[in-house]
Every structure is written in structure tokens, then in C-alpha cells.
Amino acid sequence: MNQATNEVIVEITDLHKAFGQLEVLRGIDLSVRRGEVVCVIGPSGSGKSTLLRCVNLLEVPNSGTIVVNGFEITDPDVDIDRARQGIGMVFQSFNLFAHLTVLENLTIAQRKVLKRGKAEAERVARENLERVGLAEKAGSLPAQLSGGQQQRAAIARSLSMDPQVMLFDEPTSALDPELVGDVLSVMRQLAEEGMTMLVVTHEMQFAREVADKVLFMDEGVVVEQGAPTQVIGDPREERTKSFLSRVL
Ligand code: ADP
Ligand code: MG
């Protein structure tokens, strides 16, 4: 989207993660600059989710360093609650609180974590519901929304915390095909507004059009990375070619 600056927001160096004997990440290097959209593609089981989960310490790496917004996440003394405040995360499943209205889902963390007052939290929540096209759903319960609307509400909830970087883990994979487009257009709009985004996705068209950089991962390593026109349009590595021939 050409809004990238030189300020590095996420810097990952030689990241390793194993579950028992299974080495899932085997030396990942990655940097994301402010305003940049980086898409991670690759086959199931290649370690994409684990990589994203390491960035906000939902998984603890075995070695390597991760710095996000100046916080060294991998430092055992890091104030992880403060570090996480700058990181928004949107998963495949929407994880909204079922018994709370959409508005309450958007205000609860603002009030508890950011200590915003009720009026301020509601103002921010409504602003972000507007941003994702759900202004009229503030009073609804999650079950009254379609999957695509729930995912947009989850995105609005993350945005309400003023993240410096947004992590998306296959945000459209659980959606019926006709609902995918609305979620992707919200993400595209965020990218255009200059949001820094690290996105695991199978949506090649989105990656091609929106990403500044695409990483192809396989078996815990970055096989190839570069501009989408290169990695998706003209891949160099056999493994990338073979993956793309299966998904395109
Ligand atoms: P992807 O998102 O690319 O499909 P994942 O990062 O989810 O890949 O998983 C990579 C590998 O790590 C898989 O073999 C998966 O079964 C394994 N794995 C992921 N999470 C755990 C866990 N908590 N415990 C054990 N194995 C795991
Ligand atoms: Mg995954």
C-alpha cells in the first residue's frame, strides 16, 4: 500500500519454537515497518499461527528475539500486559463474549485495561463500529449477527484498543464464502488508512493487492519473501510454485 515508513514495529530474529520434539519454527527472521502490510502464506502445519502467537507471547519461543513497539517480548522481564496493549489480534474464530452486546464487547477491555470512562469507551466503540460498517448493531448480541458481522465486530473491538500493529490469523477461513468479501474490504480499508498489519491468509487475491510484502512459509522456515508480484506472481522456489499451483 506504499505507506510503509522506516520505523520498524515488529522485528523477529532467528525465532525457534518447538512443541516437545516437533520443531515448528526453525529460525524465522521478519521485520514489519510502520504502515506496512505483510502477508504470511503457506501450507497447513507450516507454523504460521505459531509465529503469530509468538508475537504476543501466547506461545513462548525457545530462542530468538521478538521486539514489538520497542518492547522486547522475549525478555523474561518484559511487562507483557503493557506490551500486549499495542498489539491487536483477530483470530479465525471471533471470540466475542456471547452474553454481552456488541457495544459491551467493544467497551469492556477499554474500561478494564485502558481505564477509560464509560462515555469515552462508548464513543470510541461507536466510532470503530462505524468504521467496520456495524453502527446499527451496537445493541445486538453476537448470536444475532452473521459470521462476517461477528468478525467485523471483533476487528472493531481490537481497533478500540488503539493498537500499533494488528495481527490477523486467517480471519476469513471460518466464514461462508459470501461473507468473506465484507471482512476483506474492512481489512483493505485499514491498510489504506495506514494500519500496520501482519496477516496470515489463504486469500491470494487479497495478498496480491494489499500486501507490501509476502512471506511464504513451509515446515517452519521462510522459504521466500518479497513483493507480492514476485512471491505470488513470479515465485523463484519450487516449494512456493507447488503451493501456489494448489491454491490458485
Ligand atoms: P499453521 O498455522 O501454519 O497451520 P501451526 O502453527 O498451527 O501451523 O502449527 C504448526 C505445527 O505445530 C503443527 O504440526 C501443529 O500440529 C503443531 N502445534 C501447534 N500448536 C501446538 C501445541 N500447542 N502443541 C503441540 N503442537 C502444536
Ligand atoms: Mg494456522
Short mmCIF file of C-alpha atoms and ligand atoms in Angstrom, two decimals:
data_model
loop_
_atom_site.label_atom_id
_atom_site.label_comp_id
_atom_site.label_asym_id
_atom_site.label_seq_id
_atom_site.Cartn_x
_atom_site.Cartn_y
_atom_site.Cartn_z
CA MET A 1 0.00 0.00 0.00
CA ASN A 2 3.12 2.16 -0.10
CA GLN A 3 2.51 3.73 3.28
CA ALA A 4 5.42 1.96 4.91
CA THR A 5 7.82 4.12 6.87
CA ASN A 6 11.33 3.23 8.00
CA GLU A 7 10.27 2.73 11.61
CA VAL A 8 10.36 -0.96 12.42
CA ILE A 9 7.38 -2.02 14.57
CA VAL A 10 7.95 -5.78 14.64
CA GLU A 11 11.44 -7.25 14.48
CA ILE A 12 11.81 -11.03 14.71
CA THR A 13 15.28 -12.53 14.72
CA ASP A 14 16.17 -16.22 14.45
CA LEU A 15 12.98 -17.37 16.15
CA HIS A 16 12.77 -21.01 17.17
CA LYS A 17 9.79 -22.78 18.70
CA ALA A 18 9.30 -26.48 19.39
CA PHE A 19 6.45 -28.44 20.92
CA GLY A 20 8.31 -31.36 22.50
CA GLN A 21 10.30 -32.97 19.71
CA LEU A 22 8.37 -31.14 17.00
CA GLU A 23 10.33 -28.13 15.71
CA VAL A 24 7.61 -25.84 14.42
CA LEU A 25 9.64 -22.64 13.84
CA ARG A 26 13.23 -23.17 12.73
CA GLY A 27 14.86 -19.76 12.53
CA ILE A 28 12.39 -17.13 11.38
CA ASP A 29 13.53 -13.59 10.58
CA LEU A 30 10.91 -10.99 9.83
CA SER A 31 10.50 -7.26 10.14
CA VAL A 32 7.39 -5.16 9.74
CA ARG A 33 7.66 -1.40 9.39
CA ARG A 34 5.00 1.09 10.48
CA GLY A 35 2.26 1.29 7.88
CA GLU A 36 3.33 -1.92 6.19
CA VAL A 37 1.06 -4.88 5.38
CA VAL A 38 2.87 -8.22 5.50
CA CYS A 39 1.00 -11.36 4.45
CA VAL A 40 2.15 -14.82 5.50
CA ILE A 41 1.13 -17.70 3.25
CA GLY A 42 1.96 -21.38 3.34
CA PRO A 43 0.53 -24.86 3.77
CA SER A 44 -1.37 -26.01 6.83
CA GLY A 45 1.01 -27.00 9.61
CA SER A 46 3.88 -24.82 8.38
CA GLY A 47 3.93 -22.77 11.61
CA LYS A 48 2.05 -19.62 10.58
CA SER A 49 -0.25 -19.48 13.61
CA THR A 50 2.59 -20.33 15.97
CA LEU A 51 4.60 -17.44 14.52
CA LEU A 52 1.73 -15.00 15.08
CA ARG A 53 1.08 -16.36 18.58
CA CYS A 54 4.74 -15.87 19.50
CA VAL A 55 4.46 -12.16 18.61
CA ASN A 56 2.16 -11.52 21.57
CA LEU A 57 3.59 -14.31 23.70
CA LEU A 58 0.58 -16.61 23.50
CA GLU A 59 3.38 -19.10 22.78
CA VAL A 60 6.77 -18.73 24.44
CA PRO A 61 9.62 -19.09 21.94
CA ASN A 62 12.54 -21.42 22.67
CA SER A 63 15.10 -18.97 21.31
CA GLY A 64 15.44 -15.87 19.18
CA THR A 65 14.21 -12.34 19.83
CA ILE A 66 10.98 -10.51 19.11
CA VAL A 67 10.70 -6.75 19.55
CA VAL A 68 7.28 -5.10 19.14
CA ASN A 69 6.79 -1.33 19.53
CA GLY A 70 10.09 -1.19 21.38
CA PHE A 71 9.13 -3.93 23.86
CA GLU A 72 11.38 -6.96 23.78
CA ILE A 73 8.66 -9.60 24.07
CA THR A 74 11.25 -12.35 24.54
CA ASP A 75 12.87 -10.64 27.54
CA PRO A 76 11.68 -12.57 30.63
CA ASP A 77 11.36 -9.24 32.48
CA VAL A 78 9.12 -7.61 29.87
CA ASP A 79 5.88 -6.02 31.11
CA ILE A 80 3.79 -8.27 28.89
CA ASP A 81 0.47 -6.61 29.74
CA ARG A 82 1.78 -3.25 28.57
CA ALA A 83 3.48 -4.79 25.55
CA ARG A 84 0.25 -6.52 24.51
CA GLN A 85 -1.70 -3.27 24.69
CA GLY A 86 -0.10 -2.20 21.42
CA ILE A 87 -0.91 -5.47 19.66
CA GLY A 88 -4.36 -6.27 18.29
CA MET A 89 -5.16 -9.83 17.38
CA VAL A 90 -8.01 -11.23 15.29
CA PHE A 91 -8.42 -14.99 15.07
CA GLN A 92 -10.25 -17.34 12.77
CA SER A 93 -12.95 -17.76 15.43
CA PHE A 94 -14.40 -14.49 16.58
CA ASN A 95 -14.20 -14.92 20.37
CA LEU A 96 -16.86 -12.37 21.21
CA PHE A 97 -18.49 -12.64 24.64
CA ALA A 98 -21.85 -14.27 23.86
CA HIS A 99 -23.74 -12.72 26.78
CA LEU A 100 -22.63 -9.15 26.07
CA THR A 101 -23.94 -6.80 23.41
CA VAL A 102 -21.67 -5.77 20.57
CA LEU A 103 -21.15 -2.39 22.24
CA GLU A 104 -20.29 -4.02 25.57
CA ASN A 105 -17.86 -6.36 23.79
CA LEU A 106 -16.10 -3.27 22.49
CA THR A 107 -16.05 -1.31 25.75
CA ILE A 108 -15.12 -3.93 28.35
CA ALA A 109 -11.36 -4.11 27.67
CA GLN A 110 -11.13 -0.37 27.10
CA ARG A 111 -12.58 0.17 30.56
CA LYS A 112 -10.66 -2.57 32.36
CA VAL A 113 -7.29 -2.32 30.64
CA LEU A 114 -7.11 1.27 29.41
CA LYS A 115 -9.22 2.59 32.34
CA ARG A 116 -11.39 4.66 30.03
CA GLY A 117 -14.63 6.03 31.43
CA LYS A 118 -17.96 4.69 30.18
CA ALA A 119 -18.76 7.62 27.89
CA GLU A 120 -15.29 7.72 26.35
CA ALA A 121 -15.22 3.93 25.83
CA GLU A 122 -18.64 4.04 24.17
CA ARG A 123 -17.63 6.92 21.95
CA VAL A 124 -14.53 5.01 20.76
CA ALA A 125 -16.58 1.82 20.33
CA ARG A 126 -19.24 3.53 18.21
CA GLU A 127 -16.55 5.20 16.11
CA ASN A 128 -15.00 1.81 15.37
CA LEU A 129 -18.35 0.12 14.73
CA GLU A 130 -18.96 2.84 12.17
CA ARG A 131 -15.55 2.13 10.66
CA VAL A 132 -16.43 -1.55 10.05
CA GLY A 133 -19.99 -0.83 8.91
CA LEU A 134 -21.78 -2.07 12.03
CA ALA A 135 -23.04 1.15 13.61
CA GLU A 136 -26.60 -0.15 13.74
CA LYS A 137 -25.60 -3.40 15.52
CA ALA A 138 -24.32 -1.83 18.75
CA GLY A 139 -27.20 -3.19 20.80
CA SER A 140 -27.28 -6.68 19.26
CA LEU A 141 -25.95 -9.86 20.79
CA PRO A 142 -23.23 -11.71 18.83
CA ALA A 143 -25.63 -14.57 18.04
CA GLN A 144 -27.86 -12.10 16.19
CA LEU A 145 -25.01 -11.28 13.79
CA SER A 146 -23.77 -13.19 10.75
CA GLY A 147 -20.28 -14.68 10.91
CA GLY A 148 -18.93 -11.85 8.80
CA GLN A 149 -20.52 -9.25 11.06
CA GLN A 150 -19.13 -11.00 14.15
CA GLN A 151 -15.66 -10.94 12.64
CA ARG A 152 -16.02 -7.24 11.80
CA ALA A 153 -17.13 -6.64 15.40
CA ALA A 154 -14.02 -8.50 16.59
CA ILE A 155 -11.89 -6.25 14.39
CA ALA A 156 -13.64 -3.15 15.78
CA ARG A 157 -13.02 -4.43 19.30
CA SER A 158 -9.30 -4.72 18.59
CA LEU A 159 -9.22 -1.27 16.99
CA SER A 160 -10.86 0.23 20.07
CA MET A 161 -7.67 -0.55 21.99
CA ASP A 162 -5.62 1.72 19.68
CA PRO A 163 -3.18 -0.96 18.55
CA GLN A 164 0.13 -0.08 16.92
CA VAL A 165 0.01 -3.33 14.94
CA MET A 166 -2.79 -5.74 14.08
CA LEU A 167 -2.23 -9.49 13.78
CA PHE A 168 -4.77 -11.45 11.74
CA ASP A 169 -4.78 -15.26 11.74
CA GLU A 170 -6.87 -16.46 8.80
CA PRO A 171 -9.69 -14.07 9.70
CA THR A 172 -11.94 -15.24 6.86
CA SER A 173 -11.33 -19.01 6.96
CA ALA A 174 -14.34 -19.82 9.12
CA LEU A 175 -16.75 -17.72 7.04
CA ASP A 176 -19.24 -18.73 4.41
CA PRO A 177 -17.85 -17.64 1.02
CA GLU A 178 -20.41 -14.86 0.54
CA LEU A 179 -19.34 -13.22 3.83
CA VAL A 180 -15.60 -13.15 3.13
CA GLY A 181 -15.68 -10.06 0.93
CA ASP A 182 -17.02 -7.69 3.61
CA VAL A 183 -14.29 -8.68 6.06
CA LEU A 184 -11.58 -8.34 3.43
CA SER A 185 -12.84 -4.89 2.46
CA VAL A 186 -12.64 -3.76 6.08
CA MET A 187 -9.06 -5.04 6.20
CA ARG A 188 -8.25 -3.36 2.92
CA GLN A 189 -9.63 -0.08 4.26
CA LEU A 190 -7.49 -0.42 7.41
CA ALA A 191 -4.45 -0.94 5.23
CA GLU A 192 -5.32 2.17 3.24
CA GLU A 193 -5.63 4.13 6.49
CA GLY A 194 -2.04 3.15 7.26
CA MET A 195 -2.55 0.42 9.86
CA THR A 196 0.45 -1.85 10.34
CA MET A 197 -0.74 -5.41 9.70
CA LEU A 198 0.68 -8.92 9.84
CA VAL A 199 -1.83 -11.19 8.16
CA VAL A 200 -1.88 -14.98 7.80
CA THR A 201 -4.21 -15.67 4.92
CA HIS A 202 -5.19 -18.05 2.16
CA GLU A 203 -6.76 -15.20 0.21
CA MET A 204 -4.18 -14.84 -2.55
CA GLN A 205 -6.04 -12.05 -4.30
CA PHE A 206 -6.01 -10.01 -1.08
CA ALA A 207 -2.30 -10.71 -0.54
CA ARG A 208 -1.52 -9.79 -4.10
CA GLU A 209 -3.42 -6.49 -3.97
CA VAL A 210 -2.92 -5.30 -0.41
CA ALA A 211 0.38 -6.69 0.87
CA ASP A 212 3.60 -4.72 0.68
CA LYS A 213 5.47 -7.94 1.38
CA VAL A 214 4.55 -11.62 1.20
CA LEU A 215 6.29 -14.42 3.10
CA PHE A 216 5.93 -18.00 2.02
CA MET A 217 6.50 -20.38 4.94
CA ASP A 218 6.93 -24.13 4.79
CA GLU A 219 7.99 -26.52 7.55
CA GLY A 220 8.94 -23.75 9.94
CA VAL A 221 11.15 -21.69 7.67
CA VAL A 222 10.59 -18.69 5.42
CA VAL A 223 11.21 -20.19 2.01
CA GLU A 224 10.79 -16.97 0.08
CA GLN A 225 9.78 -13.38 0.78
CA GLY A 226 9.36 -10.25 -1.26
CA ALA A 227 6.85 -8.13 -3.13
CA PRO A 228 3.59 -9.94 -3.97
CA THR A 229 4.30 -9.52 -7.67
CA GLN A 230 7.45 -11.56 -7.09
CA VAL A 231 6.43 -14.19 -4.48
CA ILE A 232 2.93 -14.82 -5.83
CA GLY A 233 3.33 -13.57 -9.39
CA ASP A 234 6.76 -14.98 -10.19
CA PRO A 235 7.95 -17.34 -7.42
CA ARG A 236 11.57 -18.50 -7.51
CA GLU A 237 11.41 -21.54 -5.26
CA GLU A 238 9.92 -24.89 -6.26
CA ARG A 239 8.10 -25.21 -2.93
CA THR A 240 6.40 -21.84 -3.47
CA LYS A 241 5.42 -22.76 -7.02
CA SER A 242 3.99 -26.07 -5.92
CA PHE A 243 1.98 -24.46 -3.08
CA LEU A 244 0.61 -21.75 -5.36
CA SER A 245 -0.38 -24.25 -8.02
CA ARG A 246 -2.53 -25.94 -5.38
CA VAL A 247 -4.26 -22.78 -4.06
CA LEU A 248 -4.57 -20.50 -7.08
P1 ADP B 1 -0.31 -23.35 10.56
O1 ADP B 1 -0.96 -22.19 11.24
O2 ADP B 1 0.67 -22.95 9.51
O3 ADP B 1 -1.32 -24.33 10.03
P2 ADP B 1 0.52 -24.07 13.23
O4 ADP B 1 1.45 -23.01 13.69
O5 ADP B 1 -0.87 -24.05 13.73
O6 ADP B 1 0.57 -24.13 11.63
O7 ADP B 1 1.10 -25.50 13.61
C1 ADP B 1 2.39 -25.92 13.22
C2 ADP B 1 2.64 -27.29 13.83
O8 ADP B 1 2.70 -27.19 15.24
C3 ADP B 1 1.56 -28.31 13.53
O9 ADP B 1 2.17 -29.56 13.31
C4 ADP B 1 0.73 -28.32 14.79
O10 ADP B 1 0.11 -29.56 14.98
C5 ADP B 1 1.78 -28.05 15.86
N1 ADP B 1 1.26 -27.37 17.03
C6 ADP B 1 0.69 -26.14 17.05
N2 ADP B 1 0.33 -25.79 18.30
C7 ADP B 1 0.70 -26.82 19.10
C8 ADP B 1 0.62 -27.07 20.51
N3 ADP B 1 0.11 -26.15 21.34
N4 ADP B 1 1.10 -28.25 20.96
C9 ADP B 1 1.63 -29.16 20.13
N5 ADP B 1 1.74 -28.99 18.80
C10 ADP B 1 1.29 -27.84 18.29
MG MG B 2 -2.92 -21.65 11.44
#
